[in-house]
Coordinates of N, CA and C in Angstrom, one line a residue:
M1 N 19.0 -17.6 -16.1 CA 20.1 -16.9 -16.3 C 21.4 -18.0 -17.6
A2 N 21.6 -17.2 -18.2 CA 22.7 -18.1 -19.2 C 23.2 -17.1 -20.0
A3 N 24.9 -17.2 -20.0 CA 25.4 -16.6 -20.3 C 26.9 -17.1 -20.6
A4 N 27.6 -15.7 -22.3 CA 28.5 -16.5 -22.9 C 29.5 -15.2 -23.6
P5 N 30.4 -15.7 -23.8 CA 31.1 -14.2 -24.0 C 30.5 -13.0 -24.7
G6 N 30.0 -12.4 -24.3 CA 29.8 -10.7 -24.7 C 28.4 -10.7 -24.5
A7 N 27.4 -11.7 -23.9 CA 26.0 -11.9 -23.8 C 25.6 -12.5 -23.1
V8 N 24.5 -12.1 -22.3 CA 23.4 -12.5 -21.2 C 22.4 -12.5 -21.3
V9 N 21.9 -13.4 -20.6 CA 20.1 -13.4 -21.1 C 19.5 -13.6 -19.4
V10 N 18.5 -13.1 -19.2 CA 18.0 -13.1 -17.8 C 16.5 -13.8 -17.8
L11 N 15.4 -14.7 -17.4 CA 14.2 -14.6 -17.7 C 13.7 -15.4 -16.3
D12 N 12.2 -15.1 -16.4 CA 11.7 -14.6 -15.5 C 10.6 -15.7 -15.3
G13 N 9.9 -17.5 -15.7 CA 9.2 -17.8 -15.4 C 8.1 -17.3 -15.2
C14 N 6.8 -16.9 -15.3 CA 5.3 -16.4 -14.9 C 5.0 -17.6 -14.1
G15 N 5.0 -17.5 -13.0 CA 4.1 -18.7 -11.4 C 2.4 -17.7 -11.8
L16 N 2.0 -18.7 -11.8 CA 0.3 -19.2 -11.5 C 0.6 -20.0 -10.5
P17 N -1.2 -19.7 -9.6 CA -1.3 -20.6 -8.7 C -1.7 -22.3 -8.9
L18 N -0.4 -23.5 -8.3 CA -0.6 -24.8 -8.0 C -1.7 -25.0 -8.4
G19 N -1.8 -26.3 -10.0 CA -2.9 -26.3 -10.1 C -3.7 -26.0 -11.3
T20 N -2.5 -24.7 -11.8 CA -3.6 -23.7 -13.3 C -3.1 -24.5 -14.3
D21 N -4.0 -25.0 -15.0 CA -4.1 -25.8 -16.1 C -3.2 -25.3 -17.6
L22 N -1.7 -25.8 -17.7 CA -1.2 -24.4 -19.0 C -1.5 -24.9 -20.1
G23 N -1.4 -25.9 -20.3 CA -2.2 -26.3 -21.7 C -0.9 -27.2 -22.1
C24 N -0.3 -27.5 -21.3 CA 0.9 -28.0 -21.9 C 1.8 -28.9 -20.5
A25 N 2.8 -30.0 -21.5 CA 3.0 -31.4 -20.8 C 4.3 -30.6 -20.4
H26 N 4.7 -29.1 -20.5 CA 6.3 -29.6 -19.8 C 6.3 -28.3 -19.0
G27 N 5.6 -27.5 -18.8 CA 5.6 -26.5 -17.8 C 6.4 -25.1 -17.4
T28 N 6.3 -24.2 -17.0 CA 7.0 -22.8 -16.8 C 8.2 -22.4 -17.4
A29 N 8.7 -23.5 -16.2 CA 10.5 -23.6 -15.9 C 11.0 -24.4 -17.3
W30 N 10.6 -25.2 -17.6 CA 11.0 -25.7 -19.0 C 11.2 -24.5 -20.1
Y31 N 9.9 -23.6 -19.9 CA 9.8 -23.2 -21.2 C 11.0 -21.5 -20.8
A32 N 11.1 -21.1 -20.0 CA 12.3 -20.5 -19.9 C 13.2 -20.9 -19.6
R33 N 13.7 -21.8 -19.6 CA 15.2 -22.9 -20.2 C 15.3 -23.0 -21.2
S34 N 14.1 -22.8 -22.2 CA 14.5 -23.4 -23.6 C 14.4 -21.7 -24.6
L35 N 13.8 -21.3 -23.8 CA 13.3 -19.7 -24.5 C 14.9 -19.1 -24.2
G36 N 15.3 -18.9 -23.1 CA 17.1 -18.9 -22.4 C 17.5 -19.5 -23.5
T37 N 18.0 -20.3 -23.7 CA 19.2 -21.1 -24.6 C 18.8 -20.7 -26.1
R38 N 18.0 -20.4 -26.6 CA 17.5 -20.2 -27.4 C 18.1 -18.8 -28.2
L39 N 17.9 -18.2 -27.1 CA 18.0 -16.7 -27.4 C 19.4 -16.5 -27.0
L40 N 19.7 -17.2 -25.9 CA 21.7 -16.4 -25.9 C 22.1 -17.5 -27.2
S41 N 21.9 -18.3 -28.1 CA 22.3 -18.9 -29.0 C 22.1 -18.1 -30.3
R42 N 21.2 -17.3 -29.9 CA 21.0 -16.6 -31.4 C 21.2 -15.0 -30.9
L43 N 21.6 -14.9 -30.1 CA 23.1 -13.8 -29.3 C 24.0 -13.1 -29.9
V44 N 24.2 -14.8 -29.7 CA 26.0 -15.0 -30.2 C 26.9 -16.1 -31.3
D45 N 26.1 -16.4 -32.1 CA 26.4 -17.3 -33.4 C 25.9 -16.7 -34.4
G46 N 26.0 -15.4 -34.3 CA 26.0 -14.4 -34.7 C 24.7 -14.5 -36.4
L47 N 23.1 -15.1 -36.2 CA 22.7 -15.6 -36.6 C 21.7 -13.7 -37.1
G48 N 21.8 -13.8 -38.3 CA 20.5 -12.7 -38.4 C 19.2 -12.5 -38.3
D49 N 18.2 -11.4 -38.4 CA 17.4 -11.0 -37.8 C 15.9 -12.2 -38.2
A50 N 15.6 -13.0 -37.4 CA 14.9 -14.0 -38.0 C 13.4 -13.7 -38.2
P51 N 12.8 -13.9 -39.1 CA 11.1 -13.4 -39.8 C 10.6 -13.3 -39.0
Q52 N 9.7 -12.3 -38.4 CA 9.0 -12.0 -37.5 C 7.5 -11.7 -38.0
A53 N 6.6 -12.8 -36.8 CA 5.6 -12.6 -36.6 C 4.9 -11.4 -36.7
R54 N 3.1 -11.4 -37.6 CA 2.8 -9.8 -37.5 C 1.9 -9.7 -35.5
P55 N 2.5 -8.1 -35.2 CA 2.9 -8.2 -33.8 C 1.2 -7.8 -33.6
P56 N 0.9 -7.9 -32.4 CA -0.7 -7.9 -32.2 C -1.6 -6.6 -32.7
V57 N -2.5 -7.0 -32.6 CA -3.5 -4.8 -33.1 C -2.7 -3.8 -32.1
G58 N -2.2 -2.9 -32.6 CA -2.7 -1.9 -31.7 C -1.1 -2.1 -31.3
P59 N -0.4 -1.7 -31.2 CA 1.5 -1.8 -31.0 C 2.0 -0.3 -30.3
P60 N 2.5 -0.2 -29.3 CA 2.5 0.7 -28.5 C 3.4 2.1 -29.8
E61 N 2.8 3.7 -28.5 CA 3.3 4.3 -29.5 C 5.1 3.9 -29.4
G62 N 6.1 4.1 -30.5 CA 7.5 4.8 -30.1 C 7.5 3.0 -30.9
V63 N 7.2 2.0 -30.9 CA 8.0 1.2 -31.9 C 8.7 1.4 -33.2
H64 N 9.9 1.0 -33.4 CA 10.7 0.8 -34.4 C 10.7 -0.1 -35.6
R65 N 11.1 0.3 -36.5 CA 11.3 -1.2 -37.1 C 12.1 -1.8 -37.4
P66 N 12.1 -3.5 -37.3 CA 13.2 -4.1 -36.7 C 14.1 -4.3 -37.2
D67 N 14.4 -3.8 -38.3 CA 16.0 -3.4 -38.3 C 16.7 -2.3 -37.5
E68 N 16.0 -1.2 -36.4 CA 16.2 -0.7 -36.4 C 16.6 -1.0 -34.6
R69 N 15.8 -2.4 -34.1 CA 16.1 -2.7 -33.2 C 16.6 -4.7 -33.0
P70 N 17.7 -4.3 -33.2 CA 18.7 -5.8 -33.5 C 18.2 -6.3 -32.9
L71 N 17.5 -6.6 -31.8 CA 17.7 -7.8 -30.5 C 16.1 -8.7 -30.7
V72 N 15.2 -7.3 -31.5 CA 14.2 -8.3 -31.2 C 13.9 -9.1 -32.0
G73 N 14.3 -9.0 -33.2 CA 14.0 -10.6 -34.6 C 14.7 -11.5 -33.6
R74 N 15.7 -10.9 -32.9 CA 16.2 -12.5 -32.3 C 16.0 -12.7 -31.3
L75 N 14.9 -12.2 -30.7 CA 14.3 -12.9 -29.7 C 12.8 -13.4 -30.5
A76 N 12.6 -12.8 -31.2 CA 11.6 -13.5 -32.4 C 11.8 -14.4 -32.4
G77 N 12.7 -14.5 -33.1 CA 13.4 -16.5 -33.3 C 13.2 -16.9 -31.9
A78 N 13.8 -16.9 -31.0 CA 13.5 -17.6 -30.0 C 12.6 -17.8 -30.3
I79 N 11.4 -17.3 -29.9 CA 10.2 -17.7 -29.4 C 9.8 -18.4 -30.6
A80 N 9.8 -18.5 -31.3 CA 9.0 -18.9 -33.0 C 9.7 -20.2 -32.9
D81 N 11.3 -20.3 -32.2 CA 11.7 -21.9 -32.1 C 11.5 -22.9 -30.8
V82 N 11.0 -22.4 -30.2 CA 10.4 -23.1 -29.2 C 8.5 -23.7 -28.6
A83 N 7.8 -22.5 -29.5 CA 6.9 -23.0 -30.1 C 6.3 -23.6 -30.6
A84 N 7.5 -23.8 -31.8 CA 7.5 -24.9 -32.6 C 7.8 -26.2 -31.9
S85 N 8.6 -26.1 -30.9 CA 9.2 -27.6 -31.1 C 8.2 -28.2 -29.3
H86 N 7.5 -27.7 -29.7 CA 6.1 -28.0 -28.5 C 4.9 -27.6 -29.1
R87 N 4.5 -27.1 -30.1 CA 2.9 -27.1 -31.0 C 2.5 -28.7 -30.6
A88 N 3.4 -29.5 -31.4 CA 2.5 -30.5 -31.3 C 2.0 -31.9 -30.7
T89 N 2.5 -31.2 -29.4 CA 1.8 -32.1 -28.2 C 1.5 -30.8 -27.4
C90 N 1.1 -30.0 -27.4 CA 0.3 -28.8 -26.3 C -0.7 -27.4 -27.0
D91 N -0.9 -27.3 -26.7 CA -2.0 -26.2 -27.0 C -1.3 -25.1 -26.3
L92 N -1.4 -24.4 -28.1 CA -0.3 -23.1 -27.7 C -1.4 -21.9 -27.3
G93 N -3.0 -22.4 -27.7 CA -3.6 -21.2 -27.0 C -4.2 -20.5 -26.5
Y94 N -3.8 -21.8 -25.3 CA -4.0 -21.1 -23.8 C -3.8 -20.2 -23.6
R95 N -4.7 -19.6 -22.7 CA -4.3 -18.1 -21.9 C -3.3 -18.3 -20.9
T96 N -3.5 -19.8 -20.4 CA -2.4 -19.7 -19.5 C -1.1 -20.5 -20.1
T97 N -0.7 -19.9 -21.3 CA 0.0 -20.6 -21.9 C 1.8 -20.9 -21.4
P98 N 2.4 -20.9 -21.1 CA 4.0 -20.8 -19.8 C 4.2 -19.6 -20.7
A99 N 5.2 -18.4 -20.0 CA 5.2 -16.7 -20.5 C 6.3 -17.0 -19.3
A100 N 7.3 -15.8 -20.1 CA 8.1 -15.1 -19.0 C 8.4 -14.4 -19.0
T101 N 8.9 -13.2 -18.2 CA 9.7 -11.8 -18.8 C 11.2 -11.6 -19.2
V102 N 11.4 -11.5 -19.7 CA 12.7 -10.7 -20.9 C 14.2 -10.4 -20.4
L103 N 15.0 -10.4 -20.2 CA 15.9 -9.1 -20.3 C 17.7 -9.9 -21.0
A104 N 17.8 -8.9 -22.5 CA 19.1 -9.3 -22.5 C 20.4 -8.4 -22.7
L105 N 21.7 -8.8 -23.1 CA 22.5 -7.9 -23.6 C 23.3 -8.4 -24.5
R106 N 23.8 -7.5 -25.4 CA 25.0 -8.5 -26.3 C 26.0 -7.6 -26.5
V107 N 27.0 -7.3 -26.8 CA 28.4 -6.2 -27.0 C 28.0 -6.9 -28.3
R108 N 28.2 -6.1 -29.0 CA 28.2 -5.8 -30.3 C 29.7 -4.7 -30.8
G109 N 30.8 -5.0 -31.3 CA 31.9 -4.1 -31.4 C 31.5 -3.0 -29.9
D110 N 32.3 -1.3 -30.5 CA 31.9 -0.8 -29.7 C 30.8 0.1 -28.9
L111 N 29.7 -1.2 -29.0 CA 28.5 -1.1 -28.8 C 28.0 -1.6 -27.9
V112 N 26.9 -1.7 -27.2 CA 26.5 -2.3 -26.2 C 24.6 -3.0 -27.1
D113 N 24.1 -3.8 -27.1 CA 22.5 -3.9 -27.6 C 21.8 -4.5 -25.9
Y114 N 20.3 -3.7 -25.9 CA 19.7 -4.2 -24.5 C 18.3 -4.8 -25.1
L115 N 17.5 -5.4 -24.2 CA 16.2 -5.2 -24.6 C 15.8 -6.2 -23.4
V116 N 14.3 -5.0 -22.6 CA 13.8 -5.6 -21.6 C 12.3 -5.7 -22.4
L117 N 11.8 -7.0 -21.4 CA 10.4 -7.3 -21.8 C 9.8 -8.2 -21.2
A118 N 8.6 -6.6 -20.5 CA 7.6 -7.2 -18.7 C 8.9 -6.9 -18.2
D119 N 8.1 -7.2 -16.9 CA 8.4 -6.3 -15.4 C 9.7 -6.8 -14.8
S120 N 10.9 -7.1 -15.5 CA 11.8 -7.0 -15.0 C 12.7 -6.1 -15.4
T121 N 14.0 -5.5 -14.6 CA 14.6 -4.4 -14.5 C 16.1 -4.5 -15.3
L122 N 16.5 -3.6 -15.9 CA 18.0 -4.1 -15.8 C 18.4 -2.0 -15.9
L123 N 19.3 -1.5 -15.1 CA 20.1 -0.7 -14.6 C 21.3 -0.8 -15.7
L124 N 21.3 0.6 -16.3 CA 22.7 0.3 -17.0 C 23.1 1.9 -15.9
D125 N 24.9 1.4 -15.9 CA 25.6 2.8 -15.3 C 26.2 3.0 -16.3
G126 N 26.5 4.2 -16.9 CA 27.1 4.8 -17.9 C 27.7 6.4 -17.8
P127 N 27.5 7.2 -18.7 CA 28.5 8.5 -18.2 C 27.7 9.3 -17.3
D128 N 26.2 9.1 -17.8 CA 24.9 10.0 -17.5 C 23.9 9.7 -16.0
G129 N 24.9 8.2 -15.3 CA 24.3 8.3 -14.2 C 23.6 7.1 -14.2
L130 N 23.3 6.2 -13.7 CA 22.0 5.0 -13.7 C 20.7 5.3 -13.9
Q131 N 20.5 4.7 -15.0 CA 19.6 4.4 -15.4 C 18.2 3.4 -15.7
E132 N 17.7 3.3 -15.2 CA 16.9 2.3 -15.3 C 15.7 2.5 -16.5
I133 N 15.7 0.6 -16.8 CA 14.4 0.4 -17.8 C 13.5 -0.7 -16.8
T134 N 12.3 -0.4 -17.0 CA 11.7 -1.9 -16.4 C 10.5 -1.8 -18.0
G135 N 10.5 -3.4 -18.3 CA 9.2 -3.3 -18.7 C 8.4 -3.0 -18.7
G136 N 7.1 -3.7 -19.9 CA 5.4 -3.2 -19.8 C 5.2 -4.6 -19.0
P137 N 3.9 -4.1 -19.6 CA 2.9 -5.8 -19.4 C 3.0 -6.8 -20.5
Y138 N 3.9 -6.6 -21.4 CA 3.4 -8.1 -22.4 C 5.1 -8.7 -21.9
Y139 N 4.4 -10.1 -22.0 CA 5.1 -11.1 -21.9 C 5.5 -12.3 -23.4
A140 N 7.7 -13.1 -23.1 CA 7.5 -13.8 -24.3 C 6.5 -15.1 -23.7
A141 N 5.6 -15.0 -24.7 CA 5.3 -17.0 -24.4 C 5.0 -17.8 -25.9
A142 N 3.7 -17.5 -26.8 CA 3.6 -18.9 -28.0 C 4.1 -17.3 -29.1
D143 N 3.7 -16.3 -29.0 CA 3.4 -15.6 -30.2 C 5.2 -14.4 -30.3
P144 N 5.5 -15.2 -31.2 CA 7.0 -14.0 -31.8 C 6.1 -12.2 -32.0
G145 N 5.1 -12.2 -32.5 CA 4.9 -10.5 -31.7 C 4.8 -9.8 -31.0
A146 N 5.0 -10.9 -29.8 CA 5.5 -10.5 -28.6 C 6.5 -9.2 -28.4
A147 N 7.5 -9.9 -28.9 CA 8.6 -9.2 -29.3 C 9.2 -7.8 -29.4
Q148 N 8.1 -7.2 -30.6 CA 7.9 -6.1 -30.8 C 7.3 -5.2 -29.5
Y149 N 7.0 -5.8 -28.7 CA 6.4 -4.6 -27.6 C 7.6 -4.7 -26.7
A150 N 9.1 -5.0 -26.9 CA 10.0 -5.1 -26.0 C 10.4 -3.3 -25.6
I151 N 11.3 -3.4 -25.0 CA 12.4 -2.0 -25.0 C 13.1 -2.6 -25.4
T152 N 13.5 -1.8 -26.4 CA 15.4 -2.1 -26.9 C 16.2 -0.7 -26.9
G153 N 17.6 -1.1 -27.1 CA 18.1 0.8 -27.1 C 20.0 -0.1 -27.2
T154 N 20.4 0.8 -27.7 CA 22.1 0.5 -28.3 C 22.5 1.7 -27.7
V155 N 24.0 1.4 -26.7 CA 24.9 2.6 -25.9 C 26.2 2.2 -26.3
P156 N 26.8 3.4 -26.1 CA 28.1 2.8 -26.4 C 28.6 1.8 -25.4
L157 N 29.7 1.3 -25.6 CA 30.6 0.6 -25.0 C 31.5 1.4 -24.4
D158 N 31.7 2.6 -25.1 CA 32.9 3.4 -23.7 C 32.1 4.1 -22.8
G159 N 32.6 3.8 -21.8 CA 31.9 4.9 -20.4 C 31.5 4.2 -19.7
L160 N 30.0 2.6 -20.5 CA 29.7 2.1 -19.9 C 29.9 1.5 -18.2
R161 N 29.7 1.1 -17.3 CA 30.6 1.0 -16.5 C 30.0 -1.0 -15.4
G162 N 28.8 -0.3 -15.7 CA 28.0 -1.7 -15.9 C 27.2 -2.4 -15.9
A163 N 26.2 -2.9 -15.8 CA 24.9 -3.0 -16.0 C 24.5 -4.2 -15.3
Y164 N 23.3 -4.1 -14.5 CA 22.5 -4.5 -13.5 C 21.5 -5.5 -14.3
L165 N 20.9 -6.7 -14.3 CA 20.1 -7.3 -15.0 C 19.1 -8.0 -13.8
M166 N 17.6 -8.1 -13.4 CA 17.6 -8.2 -12.1 C 16.0 -8.4 -12.9
T167 N 15.5 -9.9 -11.9 CA 14.0 -9.8 -12.6 C 13.0 -9.1 -10.9
D168 N 12.1 -9.5 -10.7 CA 10.7 -8.7 -10.0 C 11.1 -8.9 -8.5
G169 N 11.8 -9.5 -8.3 CA 11.9 -10.4 -7.2 C 13.2 -10.0 -6.6
A170 N 14.5 -9.3 -7.3 CA 15.6 -8.9 -6.7 C 15.6 -7.6 -6.8
T171 N 14.3 -6.6 -7.1 CA 14.3 -5.3 -7.3 C 13.3 -5.1 -6.0
R172 N 12.9 -5.5 -5.1 CA 11.8 -5.1 -4.5 C 11.9 -3.9 -2.8
L173 N 13.4 -4.5 -2.8 CA 13.9 -3.2 -1.8 C 13.3 -2.1 -2.4
A174 N 14.0 -1.6 -3.8 CA 13.6 -0.1 -4.9 C 12.3 -0.4 -4.4
D175 N 11.6 -1.0 -5.7 CA 10.0 -1.0 -6.7 C 8.9 -1.0 -5.9
L176 N 8.9 -1.9 -4.5 CA 7.9 -2.6 -3.6 C 7.9 -2.4 -2.6
F177 N 8.9 -1.7 -1.3 CA 9.9 -1.8 -0.5 C 9.7 -0.9 0.0
G178 N 10.2 0.2 -1.3 CA 10.8 1.2 -0.4 C 12.2 1.6 0.0
L179 N 12.7 0.0 0.7 CA 14.1 0.3 1.5 C 15.5 1.0 0.5
A180 N 15.2 1.0 0.0 CA 16.9 1.4 -1.4 C 16.7 1.7 -2.8
D181 N 17.0 2.9 -2.5 CA 16.8 3.3 -4.4 C 17.7 2.4 -5.2
W182 N 17.7 3.0 -6.5 CA 17.5 2.2 -7.7 C 19.2 2.5 -7.2
R183 N 20.6 3.5 -7.0 CA 21.6 3.7 -7.0 C 21.7 2.7 -6.0
G184 N 21.0 2.6 -5.0 CA 21.7 1.2 -3.6 C 21.7 0.0 -3.8
L185 N 20.8 -0.2 -4.3 CA 21.0 -1.8 -5.1 C 21.5 -1.9 -5.6
A186 N 22.3 -1.1 -6.7 CA 23.3 -1.5 -7.9 C 24.7 -1.0 -6.7
Q187 N 24.8 -0.5 -6.1 CA 25.9 -0.7 -4.6 C 25.9 -1.5 -4.1
T188 N 24.9 -2.1 -3.7 CA 24.9 -3.7 -3.0 C 25.1 -4.5 -3.5
V189 N 25.2 -4.9 -4.9 CA 25.8 -5.5 -6.3 C 26.7 -6.0 -6.1
E190 N 27.5 -4.4 -6.7 CA 28.8 -4.4 -6.7 C 29.7 -4.4 -5.9
K191 N 29.7 -3.8 -4.3 CA 30.6 -4.1 -3.5 C 30.6 -5.6 -2.5
Q192 N 29.1 -5.5 -2.6 CA 29.1 -7.2 -2.3 C 28.7 -8.2 -2.7
G193 N 28.2 -8.1 -4.2 CA 27.6 -9.4 -5.1 C 26.4 -9.6 -5.2
P194 N 25.6 -9.9 -6.4 CA 24.1 -10.5 -5.8 C 23.3 -11.4 -5.1
T195 N 24.4 -11.9 -4.6 CA 24.0 -12.9 -2.8 C 23.4 -12.3 -2.3
A196 N 24.6 -10.9 -1.5 CA 24.2 -10.5 -0.7 C 22.8 -9.2 -0.3
L197 N 22.5 -8.7 -2.2 CA 21.5 -8.1 -2.6 C 20.2 -8.7 -2.3
I198 N 20.0 -10.5 -2.6 CA 18.9 -11.3 -2.1 C 19.0 -11.3 -1.2
A199 N 19.8 -11.7 0.1 CA 19.8 -11.6 0.9 C 19.4 -11.1 1.7
R200 N 19.3 -9.2 1.1 CA 18.6 -8.2 2.5 C 16.8 -8.2 1.7
T201 N 16.7 -8.8 0.9 CA 15.4 -8.9 0.0 C 14.3 -9.5 0.5
R202 N 15.2 -10.4 1.1 CA 14.4 -12.5 1.9 C 14.3 -11.6 3.6
E203 N 15.1 -10.3 4.1 CA 15.5 -10.3 5.4 C 14.4 -9.2 5.1
A204 N 13.6 -8.2 4.8 CA 12.8 -7.8 4.5 C 12.0 -8.4 4.3
E205 N 11.4 -9.0 4.0 CA 10.2 -10.2 3.2 C 9.5 -11.0 4.8
R206 N 11.2 -11.7 5.2 CA 10.5 -12.6 6.5 C 9.8 -11.3 7.9
T207 N 9.6 -9.6 8.4 CA 9.2 -9.0 8.5 C 7.7 -9.5 8.2
D208 N 7.4 -9.2 7.0 CA 6.3 -9.0 7.2 C 5.5 -10.4 6.0
P209 N 5.6 -11.2 6.9 CA 5.1 -13.0 6.2 C 3.3 -13.1 5.5
R210 N 3.2 -11.6 5.4 CA 1.4 -12.1 5.6 C 1.6 -10.9 4.8
A211 N 2.6 -10.2 4.0 CA 2.2 -9.4 3.0 C 1.0 -8.1 3.4
M212 N 1.3 -7.7 4.8 CA 0.2 -6.3 5.1 C 1.4 -5.6 5.1
R213 N 2.0 -5.0 5.6 CA 3.1 -3.8 4.9 C 2.8 -3.2 3.5
W214 N 3.1 -4.3 3.0 CA 3.8 -4.0 2.1 C 3.2 -6.0 0.9
P215 N 1.7 -4.9 0.4 CA 0.8 -6.0 0.0 C 1.4 -6.5 -1.4
R216 N 1.5 -7.8 -1.8 CA 2.1 -8.3 -2.4 C 1.1 -9.4 -2.9
S217 N 1.3 -10.0 -4.3 CA 0.6 -11.1 -4.6 C 1.7 -12.8 -3.6
K218 N 2.7 -12.5 -3.4 CA 3.7 -12.8 -3.1 C 4.4 -12.8 -1.8
P219 N 4.2 -13.9 -0.6 CA 5.5 -13.3 0.4 C 6.6 -13.1 -0.4
H220 N 7.4 -14.1 -1.1 CA 8.5 -14.1 -1.7 C 8.4 -14.1 -3.2
D221 N 9.7 -14.1 -3.7 CA 9.2 -14.5 -5.1 C 10.8 -14.9 -6.0
D222 N 10.8 -15.3 -7.2 CA 12.1 -15.6 -7.3 C 12.8 -14.7 -7.6
A223 N 14.0 -14.5 -7.2 CA 14.7 -13.3 -7.1 C 16.3 -14.1 -8.2
T224 N 16.8 -13.0 -9.5 CA 18.1 -13.1 -9.8 C 18.7 -11.8 -10.4
V225 N 19.5 -12.0 -10.1 CA 20.8 -10.8 -10.5 C 21.7 -10.8 -11.1
A226 N 21.9 -10.0 -12.3 CA 22.9 -10.8 -13.3 C 24.2 -9.5 -12.9
H227 N 25.5 -9.4 -12.9 CA 25.8 -7.9 -12.3 C 27.3 -7.8 -13.8
C228 N 27.2 -7.5 -14.9 CA 27.6 -7.1 -16.2 C 28.9 -6.3 -15.6
V229 N 30.3 -6.4 -15.9 CA 31.7 -5.2 -15.6 C 31.9 -4.8 -17.0
F230 N 32.7 -3.7 -17.3 CA 32.6 -3.6 -18.8 C 34.2 -3.0 -19.2

């Protein structure tokens, strides 16, 4: 996670079994950190939308032109920056090349722009209640075209009470365990803080160490929460 006045990004590196060949000398943690800092810089330093690589064949229905989704170009530019920084030393064509989920939020005057890529979740608490936005199957890796698959939007700042950016390890109580709903997660963070939500998640995970009650690939998963108050 990285933040600056008016902007925040949360990334979750894609974990693979120990010993998996990534084709990269740097690793997933380095990739997530590098992409996060570059994306945050593009959100706050006034850079325009970067030129984007052609998106993969068959974009999902509803993908808009880049100028209608201002954060898409910024994510594409950040992905391209990271790829350029290690293309000379690493094989970015590997199927298992380092990748990450991406959440981004930016205040732009009286508007708030958001972006969600892959299986992390954004909760927006506004005039119409709590809106849950979870991304799809595409991750940020070496191809800037992946940014085209992000879910993005812009909402008025007026009336927006809060935003909650959560990796999938922090949403398990709601979307995997069924021990809370989205409003319950938001209330826990609002009243007790992100640490309390993660502690509740870890407590539930410890009751099922073999992943029998709640089948999952990992008994525990990295959990990060950013709470923005407007």
